[in-house]
CSV table of C-alpha atoms in Angstrom, one decimal:
chain,number,residue,atom,x,y,z
A,181,MET,CA,86.6,-76.1,-15.7
A,182,THR,CA,86.9,-79.3,-13.7
A,183,GLY,CA,86.3,-81.9,-16.5
A,184,VAL,CA,85.2,-82.6,-20.0
A,185,PRO,CA,81.5,-81.9,-20.6
A,186,ALA,CA,79.3,-84.8,-21.5
A,187,SER,CA,78.5,-83.2,-24.9
A,188,ALA,CA,82.2,-83.3,-25.7
A,189,THR,CA,82.2,-87.1,-25.6
A,190,GLY,CA,79.1,-87.4,-27.7
A,191,GLY,CA,77.3,-88.9,-24.7
A,192,THR,CA,79.0,-92.3,-25.2
A,193,GLY,CA,81.7,-92.0,-22.6
A,194,ARG,CA,84.4,-92.2,-25.2
A,195,PRO,CA,86.7,-89.1,-25.6
A,196,ALA,CA,86.1,-87.0,-28.6
A,197,PRO,CA,88.9,-86.4,-31.1
A,198,ARG,CA,91.3,-83.7,-30.1
A,199,GLY,CA,90.0,-81.2,-32.6
A,200,LYS,CA,86.4,-81.6,-31.4
A,201,LEU,CA,87.4,-81.6,-27.8
A,202,GLY,CA,89.3,-78.4,-28.2
A,203,ALA,CA,86.4,-76.8,-30.0
A,204,ALA,CA,84.0,-78.0,-27.2
A,205,ALA,CA,86.3,-76.6,-24.6
A,206,VAL,CA,86.3,-73.2,-26.3
A,207,ASN,CA,82.6,-73.2,-26.7
A,208,GLN,CA,82.1,-74.1,-23.0
A,209,ALA,CA,84.5,-71.5,-21.7
A,210,SER,CA,82.7,-69.3,-19.3
A,211,LEU,CA,82.7,-65.5,-19.6
A,212,TRP,CA,83.9,-65.3,-16.0
A,213,ASN,CA,87.1,-67.1,-16.5
A,214,ILE,CA,90.5,-66.0,-15.3
A,215,ALA,CA,91.7,-64.7,-18.6
A,216,ASN,CA,88.6,-62.5,-19.1
A,217,ILE,CA,88.8,-61.3,-15.5
A,218,LEU,CA,92.4,-60.1,-16.1
A,219,THR,CA,91.2,-58.3,-19.2
A,220,MET,CA,88.4,-56.6,-17.3
A,221,ILE,CA,90.9,-55.6,-14.5
A,222,ARG,CA,93.0,-54.0,-17.2
A,223,LEU,CA,90.1,-52.1,-18.5
A,224,VAL,CA,89.2,-50.8,-15.0
A,225,LEU,CA,92.8,-49.8,-14.4
A,226,VAL,CA,92.8,-47.4,-17.4
A,227,PRO,CA,90.7,-44.7,-15.7
A,228,GLY,CA,92.3,-45.5,-12.4
A,229,PHE,CA,95.8,-44.9,-13.9
A,230,VAL,CA,94.7,-41.6,-15.4
A,231,ILE,CA,93.2,-40.4,-12.1
A,232,LEU,CA,96.3,-41.3,-10.2
A,233,LEU,CA,98.6,-39.7,-12.7
A,234,PHE,CA,96.8,-36.3,-12.7
A,235,GLN,CA,96.6,-36.0,-8.9
A,236,ASP,CA,98.0,-32.7,-7.5
A,237,GLY,CA,98.5,-31.3,-11.0
A,238,GLY,CA,100.2,-34.4,-12.4
A,239,HIS,CA,103.7,-33.7,-11.1
A,240,ASP,CA,103.7,-35.2,-7.6
A,241,PRO,CA,106.3,-38.0,-7.4
A,242,ALA,CA,104.3,-40.1,-5.0
A,243,TRP,CA,101.1,-40.1,-7.1
A,244,ARG,CA,103.2,-40.7,-10.2
A,245,ALA,CA,104.6,-43.8,-8.5
A,246,TRP,CA,101.1,-45.1,-7.7
A,247,ALA,CA,100.2,-44.4,-11.3
A,248,TRP,CA,103.2,-46.4,-12.5
A,249,ALA,CA,102.1,-49.3,-10.3
A,250,ALA,CA,98.7,-49.3,-11.9
A,251,PHE,CA,100.2,-49.1,-15.4
A,252,ALA,CA,102.7,-51.9,-14.5
A,253,VAL,CA,99.8,-54.2,-13.3
A,254,ALA,CA,97.9,-53.5,-16.5
A,255,MET,CA,100.9,-54.4,-18.6
A,256,ILE,CA,101.5,-57.6,-16.6
A,257,THR,CA,97.9,-58.7,-17.0
A,258,ASP,CA,98.3,-58.2,-20.8
A,259,VAL,CA,101.1,-60.8,-20.8
A,260,PHE,CA,99.1,-63.4,-18.8
A,261,ASP,CA,95.5,-63.2,-20.0
A,262,GLY,CA,96.2,-64.2,-23.6
A,263,HIS,CA,98.5,-67.0,-22.6
A,264,LEU,CA,96.0,-68.4,-20.1
A,265,ALA,CA,93.2,-68.2,-22.7
A,266,ARG,CA,95.2,-70.1,-25.3
A,267,THR,CA,96.7,-72.6,-22.8
A,268,TYR,CA,93.5,-73.6,-21.0
A,269,ASN,CA,91.0,-73.2,-23.8
A,270,LEU,CA,89.4,-70.1,-22.2
A,271,VAL,CA,88.9,-68.2,-25.5
A,272,THR,CA,85.6,-66.3,-25.7
A,273,ASP,CA,84.1,-63.8,-28.1
A,274,PHE,CA,84.3,-61.2,-25.3
A,275,GLY,CA,88.0,-61.9,-24.8
A,276,LYS,CA,88.7,-61.6,-28.6
A,277,ILE,CA,87.1,-58.1,-28.6
A,278,ALA,CA,88.0,-56.8,-25.1
A,279,ASP,CA,91.6,-57.9,-25.0
A,280,PRO,CA,92.9,-55.7,-27.9
A,281,ILE,CA,90.7,-52.8,-26.8
A,282,ALA,CA,92.2,-53.0,-23.3
A,283,ASP,CA,95.8,-53.2,-24.7
A,284,LYS,CA,95.3,-50.1,-26.8
A,285,ALA,CA,93.4,-48.2,-24.2
A,286,ILE,CA,96.1,-48.4,-21.5
A,287,MET,CA,98.8,-47.5,-23.9
A,288,ALA,CA,96.8,-44.6,-25.4
A,289,ALA,CA,95.9,-43.3,-21.9
A,290,GLY,CA,99.6,-43.3,-21.0
A,291,LEU,CA,100.8,-41.5,-24.1
A,292,ILE,CA,98.0,-38.9,-24.3
A,293,SER,CA,98.2,-38.2,-20.5
A,294,LEU,CA,102.0,-37.7,-20.7
A,295,SER,CA,101.6,-35.4,-23.6
A,296,LEU,CA,98.9,-33.4,-21.9
A,297,LEU,CA,101.3,-33.0,-18.9
A,298,GLY,CA,104.1,-31.8,-21.2
A,299,ASP,CA,106.4,-34.7,-20.5
A,300,LEU,CA,106.2,-36.3,-23.9
A,301,PRO,CA,106.1,-34.6,-27.3
A,302,TRP,CA,102.8,-34.8,-29.1
A,303,TRP,CA,104.5,-36.1,-32.3
A,304,VAL,CA,105.6,-39.2,-30.4
A,305,THR,CA,102.1,-39.9,-29.2
A,306,GLY,CA,100.7,-39.2,-32.7
A,307,VAL,CA,103.2,-41.6,-34.4
A,308,ILE,CA,102.5,-44.5,-32.1
A,309,LEU,CA,98.7,-44.0,-32.0
A,310,ALA,CA,98.5,-43.5,-35.8
A,311,ARG,CA,100.4,-46.7,-36.3
A,312,GLU,CA,98.2,-48.7,-33.9
A,313,LEU,CA,95.0,-47.4,-35.5
A,314,GLY,CA,96.3,-47.9,-39.0
A,315,ILE,CA,97.4,-51.5,-38.4
A,316,THR,CA,94.0,-52.3,-36.8
A,317,LEU,CA,92.1,-50.9,-39.9
A,318,MET,CA,94.5,-52.7,-42.2
A,319,ARG,CA,93.8,-56.0,-40.5
A,320,PHE,CA,90.1,-55.5,-41.2
A,321,TRP,CA,90.9,-54.5,-44.8
A,322,VAL,CA,92.5,-57.9,-45.5
A,323,ILE,CA,90.7,-60.1,-43.0
A,324,ARG,CA,88.7,-61.9,-45.8
A,325,HIS,CA,92.0,-63.0,-47.3
A,326,GLY,CA,93.6,-64.1,-44.1
A,327,VAL,CA,95.0,-63.0,-40.7
A,328,ILE,CA,98.2,-61.1,-40.3
A,329,PRO,CA,100.0,-62.9,-37.4
A,330,ALA,CA,101.7,-61.0,-34.6
A,331,SER,CA,105.4,-60.9,-35.3
A,332,ARG,CA,108.3,-61.1,-32.9
A,333,GLY,CA,109.2,-57.6,-33.9
A,334,GLY,CA,105.6,-56.5,-32.9
A,335,LYS,CA,106.0,-58.1,-29.5
A,336,ILE,CA,109.4,-56.4,-29.0
A,337,LYS,CA,107.7,-53.1,-30.0
A,338,THR,CA,105.0,-53.6,-27.4
A,339,LEU,CA,107.6,-54.3,-24.7
A,340,ALA,CA,109.6,-51.3,-25.7
A,341,GLN,CA,106.5,-49.0,-25.7
A,342,GLY,CA,105.3,-50.3,-22.3
A,343,THR,CA,108.8,-49.9,-20.8
A,344,ALA,CA,109.2,-46.4,-22.2
A,345,VAL,CA,105.8,-45.1,-21.1
A,346,GLY,CA,106.3,-46.6,-17.7
A,347,MET,CA,109.7,-44.8,-17.3
A,348,TYR,CA,108.1,-41.5,-18.4
A,349,VAL,CA,105.3,-42.0,-15.8
A,350,LEU,CA,107.9,-42.1,-13.1
A,351,MET,CA,109.6,-38.8,-12.1
A,352,LEU,CA,113.1,-39.9,-13.1
A,353,THR,CA,116.2,-37.6,-13.2
A,354,GLY,CA,119.8,-37.8,-14.2
A,355,ALA,CA,121.0,-40.9,-16.1
A,356,LEU,CA,117.6,-42.6,-15.8
A,357,ALA,CA,115.9,-39.7,-17.4
A,358,THR,CA,118.4,-39.9,-20.3
A,359,LEU,CA,117.9,-43.7,-20.5
A,360,ARG,CA,114.1,-43.3,-20.8
A,361,PHE,CA,114.6,-40.9,-23.7
A,362,TRP,CA,116.6,-43.6,-25.6
A,363,VAL,CA,114.1,-46.3,-24.7
A,364,MET,CA,111.3,-44.2,-26.1
A,365,ALA,CA,113.4,-43.5,-29.2
A,366,LEU,CA,113.8,-47.2,-29.7
A,367,ALA,CA,110.1,-47.7,-29.2
A,368,VAL,CA,109.3,-45.1,-31.9
A,369,VAL,CA,111.7,-46.7,-34.4
A,370,LEU,CA,110.3,-50.2,-33.7
A,371,THR,CA,106.8,-48.8,-34.1
A,372,VAL,CA,107.5,-47.4,-37.5
A,373,VAL,CA,109.6,-50.4,-38.8
A,374,THR,CA,107.1,-53.0,-37.6
A,375,GLY,CA,104.2,-50.9,-39.0
A,376,LEU,CA,105.8,-50.8,-42.4
A,377,ASP,CA,106.4,-54.6,-42.2
A,378,TYR,CA,102.7,-55.1,-41.5
A,379,VAL,CA,101.8,-52.9,-44.5
A,380,ARG,CA,104.0,-55.1,-46.7
A,381,GLN,CA,102.4,-58.3,-45.3
A,382,ALA,CA,98.9,-56.9,-45.8
A,383,ILE,CA,99.7,-56.0,-49.5
A,384,VAL,CA,101.2,-59.4,-50.2
A,385,LEU,CA,98.3,-61.2,-48.4
A,386,ARG,CA,95.7,-59.2,-50.4
A,387,ARG,CA,97.4,-59.8,-53.7
A,388,GLU,CA,97.6,-63.5,-53.1
A,389,GLY,CA,94.0,-63.6,-51.9
A,390,LEU,CA,92.8,-61.8,-55.0
A,391,ALA,CA,94.9,-64.1,-57.2
A,392,GLU,CA,93.4,-67.2,-55.6
A,393,GLU,CA,89.9,-65.8,-56.1
A,394,ARG,CA,90.5,-65.1,-59.8
A,395,ALA,CA,91.9,-68.6,-60.2
A,396,ALA,CA,88.9,-70.1,-58.5
A,397,ALA,CA,86.6,-68.1,-60.7
A,398,ARG,CA,88.3,-69.2,-63.9
A,399,SER,CA,88.2,-72.8,-62.7
A,400,GLU,CA,84.5,-72.6,-61.9
A,401,ALA,CA,83.8,-71.0,-65.3
A,402,ALA,CA,85.8,-73.7,-67.1
A,403,THR,CA,83.7,-76.5,-65.5
A,404,ARG,CA,80.4,-75.1,-66.5
């Protein structure tokens, strides 16, 4: 975007208030902006990553290194696309839907593929994916009362998961193989702890929302 659209100034040449200008910029954001392009690249990398990982039976160090590169690029785009969208007012409905799908798709592809290859216990994959699915459903459960914000613990959890899966994709041996075990253990612990914290927040948010609705209903009834 090279400038402010005329509609954002109300056609008078005077700048609109900041809130209206921000809204206008969001509304004018093109589908083909850099943030959405990075999200689409990440979606395309999901099948590419799986194909690379399973080449030659899934245990060839060279192909695993290429698969790791695809996974690393996907995780890097995850860091930048949301930041770019918020910073430069490139938020679109497509991005709101596609970004979380891409995030979960690349992580699920990594976990399930590693378990299919026998490199990662299925219970680890099950715990992480169950948490992610459960939290997503819980967000929808309480969405009419408010939005549960992403916590710092959740961001650290995502970093730990990405690092651990990336280390398992590589054919590591010795001390590095031991290290990746502990990184994955940390990721699982953070997954469970942050998941329980989201459950607590959802319960509190829903309870407060219901209390406000009851108070509003009583106030409305009293004024009739």
